[in-house]
Coordinates of C-alpha atoms in Angstrom, one line a residue:
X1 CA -7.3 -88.8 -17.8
X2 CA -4.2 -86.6 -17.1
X3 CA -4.6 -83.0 -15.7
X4 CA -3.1 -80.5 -17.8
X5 CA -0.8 -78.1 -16.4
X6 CA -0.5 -74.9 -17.6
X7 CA 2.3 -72.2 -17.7
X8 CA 1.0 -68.5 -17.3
X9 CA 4.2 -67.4 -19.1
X10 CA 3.6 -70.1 -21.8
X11 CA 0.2 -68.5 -22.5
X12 CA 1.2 -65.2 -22.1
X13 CA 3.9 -66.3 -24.8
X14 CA 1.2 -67.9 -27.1
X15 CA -1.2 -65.2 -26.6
X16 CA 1.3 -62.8 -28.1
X17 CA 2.3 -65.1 -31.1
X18 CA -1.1 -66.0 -31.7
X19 CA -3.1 -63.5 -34.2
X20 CA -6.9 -65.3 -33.4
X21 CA -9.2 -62.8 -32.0
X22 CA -10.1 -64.6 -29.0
X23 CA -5.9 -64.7 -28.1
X24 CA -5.6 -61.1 -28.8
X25 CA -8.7 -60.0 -26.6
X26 CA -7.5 -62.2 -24.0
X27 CA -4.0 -60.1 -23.9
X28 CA -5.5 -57.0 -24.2
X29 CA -7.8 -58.0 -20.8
X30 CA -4.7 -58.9 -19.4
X31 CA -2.5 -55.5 -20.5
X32 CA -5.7 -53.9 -18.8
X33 CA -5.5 -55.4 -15.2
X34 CA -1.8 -54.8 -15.7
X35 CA -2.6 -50.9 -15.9
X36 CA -5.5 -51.0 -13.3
X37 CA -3.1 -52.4 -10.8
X38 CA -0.4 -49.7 -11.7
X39 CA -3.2 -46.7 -12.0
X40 CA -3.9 -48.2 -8.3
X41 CA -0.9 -48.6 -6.8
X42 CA -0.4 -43.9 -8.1
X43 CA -3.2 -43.5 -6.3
X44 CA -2.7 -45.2 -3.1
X45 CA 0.8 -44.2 -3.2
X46 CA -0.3 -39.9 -4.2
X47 CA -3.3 -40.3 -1.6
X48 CA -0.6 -41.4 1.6
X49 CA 1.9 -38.4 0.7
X50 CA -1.7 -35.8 0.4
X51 CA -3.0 -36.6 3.6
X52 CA 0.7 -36.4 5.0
X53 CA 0.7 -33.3 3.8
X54 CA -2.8 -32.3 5.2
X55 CA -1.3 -33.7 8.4
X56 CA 1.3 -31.3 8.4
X57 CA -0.6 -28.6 6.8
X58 CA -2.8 -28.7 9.7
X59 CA 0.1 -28.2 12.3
X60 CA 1.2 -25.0 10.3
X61 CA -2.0 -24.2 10.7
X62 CA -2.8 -24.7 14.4
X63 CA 0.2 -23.2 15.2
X64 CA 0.2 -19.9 12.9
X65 CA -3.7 -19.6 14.4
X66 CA -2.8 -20.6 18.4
X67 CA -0.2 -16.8 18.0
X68 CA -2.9 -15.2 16.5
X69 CA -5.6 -15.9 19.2
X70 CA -2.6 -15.3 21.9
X71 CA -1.6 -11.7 20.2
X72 CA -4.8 -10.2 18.5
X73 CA -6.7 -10.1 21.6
X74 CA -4.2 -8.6 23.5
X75 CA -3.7 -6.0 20.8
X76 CA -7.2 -5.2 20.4
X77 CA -7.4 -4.9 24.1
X78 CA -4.6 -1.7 24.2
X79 CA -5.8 0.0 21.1
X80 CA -9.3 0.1 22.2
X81 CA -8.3 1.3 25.7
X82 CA -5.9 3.9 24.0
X83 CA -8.7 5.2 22.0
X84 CA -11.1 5.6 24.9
X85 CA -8.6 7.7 26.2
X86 CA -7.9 10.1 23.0
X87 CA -11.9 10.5 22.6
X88 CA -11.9 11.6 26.5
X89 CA -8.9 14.4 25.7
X90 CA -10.6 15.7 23.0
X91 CA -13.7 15.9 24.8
X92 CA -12.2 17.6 27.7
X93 CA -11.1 21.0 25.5
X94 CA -12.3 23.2 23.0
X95 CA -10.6 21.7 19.6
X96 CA -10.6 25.3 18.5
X97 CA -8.2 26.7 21.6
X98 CA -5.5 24.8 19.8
X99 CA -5.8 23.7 16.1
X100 CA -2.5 22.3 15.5
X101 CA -2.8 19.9 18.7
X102 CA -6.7 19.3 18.0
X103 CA -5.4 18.1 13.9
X104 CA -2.8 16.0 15.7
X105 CA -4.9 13.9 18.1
X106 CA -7.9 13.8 15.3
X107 CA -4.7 11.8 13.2
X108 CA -4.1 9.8 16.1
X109 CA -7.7 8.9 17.1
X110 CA -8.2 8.1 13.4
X111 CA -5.0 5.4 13.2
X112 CA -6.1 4.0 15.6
X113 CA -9.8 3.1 14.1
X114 CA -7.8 1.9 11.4
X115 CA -5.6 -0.1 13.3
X116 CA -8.3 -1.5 15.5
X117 CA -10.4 -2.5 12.4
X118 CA -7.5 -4.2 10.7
X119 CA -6.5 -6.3 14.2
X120 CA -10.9 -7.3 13.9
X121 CA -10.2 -8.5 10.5
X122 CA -6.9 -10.5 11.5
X123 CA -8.6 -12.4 14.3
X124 CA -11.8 -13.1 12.2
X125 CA -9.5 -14.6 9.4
X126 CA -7.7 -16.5 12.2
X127 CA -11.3 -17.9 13.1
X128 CA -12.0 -19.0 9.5
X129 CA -8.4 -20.8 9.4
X130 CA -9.5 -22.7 12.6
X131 CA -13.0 -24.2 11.3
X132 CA -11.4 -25.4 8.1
X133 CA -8.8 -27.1 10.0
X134 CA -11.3 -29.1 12.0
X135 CA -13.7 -29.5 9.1
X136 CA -10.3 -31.1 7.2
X137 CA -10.3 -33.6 10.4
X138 CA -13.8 -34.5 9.5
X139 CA -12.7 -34.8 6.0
X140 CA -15.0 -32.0 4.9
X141 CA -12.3 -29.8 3.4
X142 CA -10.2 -30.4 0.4
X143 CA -7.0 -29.9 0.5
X144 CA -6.4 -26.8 -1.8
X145 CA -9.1 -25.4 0.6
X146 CA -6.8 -26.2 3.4
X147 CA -3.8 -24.8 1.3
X148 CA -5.9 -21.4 1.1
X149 CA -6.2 -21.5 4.6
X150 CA -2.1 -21.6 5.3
X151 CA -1.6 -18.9 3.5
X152 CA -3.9 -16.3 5.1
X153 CA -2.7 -17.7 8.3
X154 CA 1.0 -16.7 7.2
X155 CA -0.7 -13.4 6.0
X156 CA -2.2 -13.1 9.3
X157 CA 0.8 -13.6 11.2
X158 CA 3.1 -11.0 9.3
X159 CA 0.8 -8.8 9.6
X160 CA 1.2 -9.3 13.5
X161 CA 4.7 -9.2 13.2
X162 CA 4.5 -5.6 11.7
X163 CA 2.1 -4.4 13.8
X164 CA 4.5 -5.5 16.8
X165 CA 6.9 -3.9 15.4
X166 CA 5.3 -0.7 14.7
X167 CA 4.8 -0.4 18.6
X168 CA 8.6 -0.1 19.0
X169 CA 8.9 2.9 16.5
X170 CA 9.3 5.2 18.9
X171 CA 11.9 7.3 18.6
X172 CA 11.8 10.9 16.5
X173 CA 11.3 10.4 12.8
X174 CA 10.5 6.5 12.7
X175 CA 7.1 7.4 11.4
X176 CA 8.3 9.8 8.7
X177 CA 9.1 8.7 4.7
X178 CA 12.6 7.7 4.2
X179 CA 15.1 8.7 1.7
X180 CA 18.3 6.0 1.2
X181 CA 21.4 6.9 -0.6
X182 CA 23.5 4.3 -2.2
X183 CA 27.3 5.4 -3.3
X184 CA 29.7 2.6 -5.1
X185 CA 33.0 2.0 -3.6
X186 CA 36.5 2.2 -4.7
X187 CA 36.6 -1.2 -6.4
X188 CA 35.8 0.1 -9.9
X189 CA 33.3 -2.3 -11.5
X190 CA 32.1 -4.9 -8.9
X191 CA 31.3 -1.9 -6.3
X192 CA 29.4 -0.1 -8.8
X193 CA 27.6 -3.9 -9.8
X194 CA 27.1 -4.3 -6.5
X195 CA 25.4 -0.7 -5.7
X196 CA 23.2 -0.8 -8.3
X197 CA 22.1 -4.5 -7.0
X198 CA 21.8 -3.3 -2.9
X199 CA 19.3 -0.6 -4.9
X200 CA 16.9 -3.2 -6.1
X201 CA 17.1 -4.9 -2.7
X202 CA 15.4 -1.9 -1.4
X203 CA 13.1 -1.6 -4.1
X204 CA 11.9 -5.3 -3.6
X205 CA 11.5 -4.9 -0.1
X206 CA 9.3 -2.0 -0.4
X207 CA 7.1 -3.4 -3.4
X208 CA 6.5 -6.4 -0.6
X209 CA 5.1 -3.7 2.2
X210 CA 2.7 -2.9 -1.0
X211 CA 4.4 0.5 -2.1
X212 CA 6.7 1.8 -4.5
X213 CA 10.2 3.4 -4.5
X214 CA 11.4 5.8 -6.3
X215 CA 14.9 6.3 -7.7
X216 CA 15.3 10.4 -7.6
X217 CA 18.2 10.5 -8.7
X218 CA 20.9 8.0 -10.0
X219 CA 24.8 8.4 -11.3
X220 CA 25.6 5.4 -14.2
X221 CA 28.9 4.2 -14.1
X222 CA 31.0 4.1 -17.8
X223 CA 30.4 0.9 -18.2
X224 CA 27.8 -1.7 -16.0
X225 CA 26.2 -0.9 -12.3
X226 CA 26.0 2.7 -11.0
X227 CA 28.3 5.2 -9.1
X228 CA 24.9 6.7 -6.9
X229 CA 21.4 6.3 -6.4
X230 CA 19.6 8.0 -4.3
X231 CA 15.5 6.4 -3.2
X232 CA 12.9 8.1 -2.0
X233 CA 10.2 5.9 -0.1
X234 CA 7.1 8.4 0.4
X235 CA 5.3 6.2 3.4
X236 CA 4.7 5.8 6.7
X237 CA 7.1 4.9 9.0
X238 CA 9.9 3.8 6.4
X239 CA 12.7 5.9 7.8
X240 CA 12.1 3.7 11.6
X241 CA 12.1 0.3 9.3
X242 CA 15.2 1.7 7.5
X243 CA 17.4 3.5 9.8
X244 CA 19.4 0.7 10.7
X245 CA 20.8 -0.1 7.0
X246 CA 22.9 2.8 7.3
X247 CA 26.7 1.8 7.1
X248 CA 28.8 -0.4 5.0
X249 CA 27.3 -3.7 2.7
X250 CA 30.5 -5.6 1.9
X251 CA 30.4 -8.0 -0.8
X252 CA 32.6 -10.8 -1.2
X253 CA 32.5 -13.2 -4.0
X254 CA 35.6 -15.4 -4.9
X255 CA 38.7 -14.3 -5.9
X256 CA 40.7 -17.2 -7.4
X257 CA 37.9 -19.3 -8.8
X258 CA 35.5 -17.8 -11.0
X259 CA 32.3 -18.1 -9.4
X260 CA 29.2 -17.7 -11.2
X261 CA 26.6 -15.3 -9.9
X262 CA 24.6 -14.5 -13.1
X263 CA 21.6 -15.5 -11.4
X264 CA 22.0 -12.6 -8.7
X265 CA 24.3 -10.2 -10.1
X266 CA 25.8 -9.4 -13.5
X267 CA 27.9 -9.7 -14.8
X268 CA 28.3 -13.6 -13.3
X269 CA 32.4 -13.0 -12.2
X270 CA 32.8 -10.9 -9.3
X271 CA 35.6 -10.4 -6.8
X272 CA 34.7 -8.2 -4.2
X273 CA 32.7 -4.8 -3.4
X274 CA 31.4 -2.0 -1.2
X275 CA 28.7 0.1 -1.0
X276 CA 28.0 3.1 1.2
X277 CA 23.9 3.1 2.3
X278 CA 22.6 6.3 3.9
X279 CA 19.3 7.0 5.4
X280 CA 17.3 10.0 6.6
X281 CA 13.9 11.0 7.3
X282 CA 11.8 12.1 4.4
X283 CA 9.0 14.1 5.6
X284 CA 5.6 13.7 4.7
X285 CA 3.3 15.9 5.9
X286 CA 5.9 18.5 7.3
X287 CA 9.1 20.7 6.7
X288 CA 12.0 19.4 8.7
X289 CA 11.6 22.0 11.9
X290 CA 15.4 23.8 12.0
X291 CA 16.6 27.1 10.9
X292 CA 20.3 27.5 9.6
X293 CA 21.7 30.4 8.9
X294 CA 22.2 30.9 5.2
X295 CA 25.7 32.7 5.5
X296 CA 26.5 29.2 6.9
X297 CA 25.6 27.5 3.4
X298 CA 27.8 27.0 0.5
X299 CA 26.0 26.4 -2.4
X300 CA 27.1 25.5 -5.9
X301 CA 25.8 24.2 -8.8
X302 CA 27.7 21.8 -12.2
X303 CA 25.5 20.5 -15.0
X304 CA 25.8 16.5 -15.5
X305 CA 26.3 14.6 -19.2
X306 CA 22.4 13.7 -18.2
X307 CA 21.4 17.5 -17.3
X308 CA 22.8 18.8 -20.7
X309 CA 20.9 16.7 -22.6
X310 CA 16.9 16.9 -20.8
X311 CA 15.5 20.0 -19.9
X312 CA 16.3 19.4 -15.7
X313 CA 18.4 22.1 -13.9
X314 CA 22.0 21.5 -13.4
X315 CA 22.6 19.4 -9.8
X316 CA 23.0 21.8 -6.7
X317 CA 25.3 21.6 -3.7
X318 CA 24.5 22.7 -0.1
X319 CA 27.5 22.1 2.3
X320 CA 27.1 22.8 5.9
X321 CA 30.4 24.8 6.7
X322 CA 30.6 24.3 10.3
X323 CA 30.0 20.8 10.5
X324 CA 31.1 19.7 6.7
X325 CA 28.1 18.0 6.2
X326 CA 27.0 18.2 2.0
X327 CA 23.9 17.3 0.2
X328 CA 22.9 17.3 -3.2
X329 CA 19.5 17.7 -5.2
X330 CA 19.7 17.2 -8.9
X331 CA 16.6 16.4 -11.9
X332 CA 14.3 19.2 -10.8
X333 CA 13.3 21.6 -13.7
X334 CA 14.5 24.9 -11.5
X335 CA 17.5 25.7 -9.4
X336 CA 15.1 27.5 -7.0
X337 CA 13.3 23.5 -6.8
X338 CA 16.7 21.4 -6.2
X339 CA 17.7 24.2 -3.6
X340 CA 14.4 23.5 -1.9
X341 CA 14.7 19.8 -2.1
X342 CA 18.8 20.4 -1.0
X343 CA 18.0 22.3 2.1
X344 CA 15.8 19.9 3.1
X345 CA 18.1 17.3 2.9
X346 CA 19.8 19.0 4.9
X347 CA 17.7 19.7 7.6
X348 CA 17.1 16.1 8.0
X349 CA 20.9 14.8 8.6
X350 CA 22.0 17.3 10.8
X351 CA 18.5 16.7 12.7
X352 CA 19.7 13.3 12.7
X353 CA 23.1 14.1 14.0
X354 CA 21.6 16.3 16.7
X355 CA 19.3 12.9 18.4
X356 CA 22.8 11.0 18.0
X357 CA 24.6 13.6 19.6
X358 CA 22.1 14.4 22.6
X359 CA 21.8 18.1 21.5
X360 CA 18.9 20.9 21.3
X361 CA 21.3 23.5 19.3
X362 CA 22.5 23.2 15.9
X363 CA 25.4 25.4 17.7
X364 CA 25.9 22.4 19.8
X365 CA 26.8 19.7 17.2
X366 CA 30.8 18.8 17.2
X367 CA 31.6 18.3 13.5
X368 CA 34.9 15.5 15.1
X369 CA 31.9 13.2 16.3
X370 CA 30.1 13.4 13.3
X371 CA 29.7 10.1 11.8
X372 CA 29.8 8.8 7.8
X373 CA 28.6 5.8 6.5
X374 CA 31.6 5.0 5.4
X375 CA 33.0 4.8 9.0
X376 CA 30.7 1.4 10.5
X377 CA 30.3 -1.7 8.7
X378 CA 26.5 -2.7 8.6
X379 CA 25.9 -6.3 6.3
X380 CA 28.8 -8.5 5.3
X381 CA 27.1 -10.9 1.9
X382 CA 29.0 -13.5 1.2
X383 CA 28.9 -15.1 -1.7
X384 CA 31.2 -18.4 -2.2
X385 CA 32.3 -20.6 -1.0
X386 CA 28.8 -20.4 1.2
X387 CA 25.9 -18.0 0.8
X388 CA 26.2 -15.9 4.1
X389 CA 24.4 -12.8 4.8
X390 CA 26.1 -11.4 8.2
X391 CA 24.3 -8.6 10.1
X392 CA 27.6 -6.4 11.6
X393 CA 25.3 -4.5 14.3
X394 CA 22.9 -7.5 15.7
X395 CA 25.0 -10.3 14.9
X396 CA 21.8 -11.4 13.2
X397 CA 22.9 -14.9 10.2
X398 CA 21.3 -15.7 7.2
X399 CA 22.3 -18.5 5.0
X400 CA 19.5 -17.7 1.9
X401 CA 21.5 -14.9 0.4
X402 CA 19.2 -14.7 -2.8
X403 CA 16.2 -14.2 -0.5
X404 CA 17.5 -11.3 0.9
X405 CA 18.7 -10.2 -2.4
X406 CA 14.8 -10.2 -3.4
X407 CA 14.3 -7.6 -0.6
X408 CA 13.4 -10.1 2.3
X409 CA 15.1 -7.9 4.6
X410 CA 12.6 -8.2 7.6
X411 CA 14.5 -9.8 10.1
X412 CA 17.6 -7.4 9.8
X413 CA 15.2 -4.5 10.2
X414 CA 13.6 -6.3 13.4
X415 CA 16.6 -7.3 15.4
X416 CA 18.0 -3.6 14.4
X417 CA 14.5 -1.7 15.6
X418 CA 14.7 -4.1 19.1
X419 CA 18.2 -3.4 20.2
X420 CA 18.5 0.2 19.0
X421 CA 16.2 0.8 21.7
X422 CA 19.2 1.0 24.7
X423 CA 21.3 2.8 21.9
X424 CA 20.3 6.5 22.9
X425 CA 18.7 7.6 25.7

């Protein structure tokens, strides 16, 4: 008797013409393998690109935690020793001889609890990162565990990067508040776009050091963007983070071909821009230590549009008559308040232009070698045809322009606070 040969395809074919039940079932059991086999071949295929991802989840990992256990130990080490030493000063004089020295040095010895608690915490989260990554090599962790463990590694390691960085704000005023100005250009609309963007920068970057900024005072323009803005950042150590923005932000866009930057800035065509940034010390606990002479003082005052319709006093005026230097206060409820505010101002740039100059007496400061923002270039963005962010001062590159946009400014303000050190003496 012959053997019978059969044709998969032919009973495939047959099985799908055929309406019997036992036809239908038997294509149905075949659909299903079809599906298992597929469902398979996901899973091997999603499990290969997870555990490469473990793989180099891990090496994040080992690396973010092998700077921590070089850094935090070392850190600990010097605040700890400082400390010893500001309990053995206190102890060795009567706190009530001198009170303002004795408040001082209680500030400092309590910073530096704080400080020492918060490195403890950063190496005992470094720990924690290191157990789950060898419990992941035993295939003990999941890999969103292992996920959670990256990111307070990154946290870990920013937060060393700003505690290294606090340790080179040393000069006068880098631990006070700040207070940035922002002034459009002479480009009409895309300077006064472009202020009111560099405004939010700094507003983003401070909402990521966990505080707020707030716009004191702020000049619309007729029609989009602003003319002026003035921030005032009210925490520690913001005008030593911030003192290098001062200068010149250039802008460029493109010119001949419309390029659209509705994502960044609006409105989406843009040429070109400036924007003058200003920063001085805001301070926080304290009046700005100087005495001027009032009969040295011009002061005048000129209600806004704004001020005639609220209930705040008109803007004042201070100018400095021997070295030409002007500040303004406006939005206080009393002339007696924005003076106040004014003359504070005040105070701060010329105590600024005093460290620049190398001077002790406000008689000393030579109006010629006074220096405006408007006279240094700081930040060249570039828009098209590439994203370019260009630090003038450090030389410092950035190719993710809408990064820095969102107020990732961190490694400007780094490269700024390291070679600023050899700047004045």
């Amino acid at each position: 008797m012959a053997k019978m040969t059969v044709d998969p395809f032919s009973v495939q074919a047959e099985a799908s013409c055929s309406s019997s039940p036992s036809t239908v079932g038997s294509s149905r059991i075949f659909a299903f393998r079809i599906r298992a086999y597929n469902n398979q071949h996901i899973d091997d295929k999603n499990r290969f690109y997870k555990e490469l991802g473990t793989f180099a989840l891990k090496r994040k990992i080992e690396d973010l935690v092998l700077r921590a256990e070089m850094l935090t130990p070392t850190a600990l080490e010097f605040e700890e020793a400082r400390r010893l030493k500001q309990e053995e000063v206190i102890r060795e004089y009567d706190l009530w001889d001198d009170v303002a020295k004795s408040d001082e040095d209680l500030v400092q010895l309590a910073e530096n609890a704080r400080a020492i608690d918060s490195l403890k915490d950063l190496r005992y989260k470094a720990e924690e990162a290191k157990l789950i990554t060898e419990l992941a090599g035993m295939d003990s962790i999941s890999y969103e565990f292992l996920k959670q463990a990256y990111t307070a590694c990154v946290s870990v390691n920013k937060s060393l990067d700003k505690y290294e960085l606090s340790k080179l704000l040393r000069e006068p005023y880098d631990m006070e508040g700040a207070c940035v100005t922002i002034e459009s250009g002479n480009e009409g609309i895309y300077s006064e776009i472009w202020a009111e963007q560099l405004t939010r920068m700094y507003i983003k970057w401070a909402e990521k050091q966990g505080h707020k900024a707030r716009i004191v005072e702020k000049q619309d323009s007729e029609s989009v963007g602003i003319k002026y803005a003035m921030i005032e950042l009210e925490f520690k150590s913001a005008y030593g983070y911030l003192s290098g923005e001062r200068g010149i932000h250039y802008m460029s866009g493109s010119s001949e071909n419309k390029f659209d930057l509705s994502k960044v800035i609006k409105p989406d065509e843009l040429k070109a821009g400036t924007a003058a940034v200003d920063v001085i010390p805001l301070f926080l606990e304290s009046s700005p230590d100087l005495s001027i002479d009032e009969n040295n003082l011009e002061i005048t005052t000129q209600p806004s549009y704004e001020e005639k319709q609220s209930n705040t006093s008109p803007s004042l005026t201070i100018q400095h008559i021997p070295t030409g230097l002007q500040v303004r206060s406006t939005g206080e409820r009393s002339r007696f308040a924005n003076k106040l505010k004014a003359l504070n101002r005040l105070k701060a740039k010329l105590l600024i232009v005093m460290r620049e100059q190398g001077v002790s007496d406000l008689a000393s400061v030579r109006s010629s070698a006074i220096s405006s923002s408007w006279n240094q270039v700081a930040r060249r963005y570039v828009f098209h045809p590439n994203k370019l962010v260009e630090d003038i001062k450090t030389g410092i590159q950035l190719s993710d322009l809408t990064a820095v946009l969102n107020g990732n400014i961190e490694p400007f303000i780094g490269a700024h606070i390291n070679s600023r050190r050899h700047e004045i003496p």
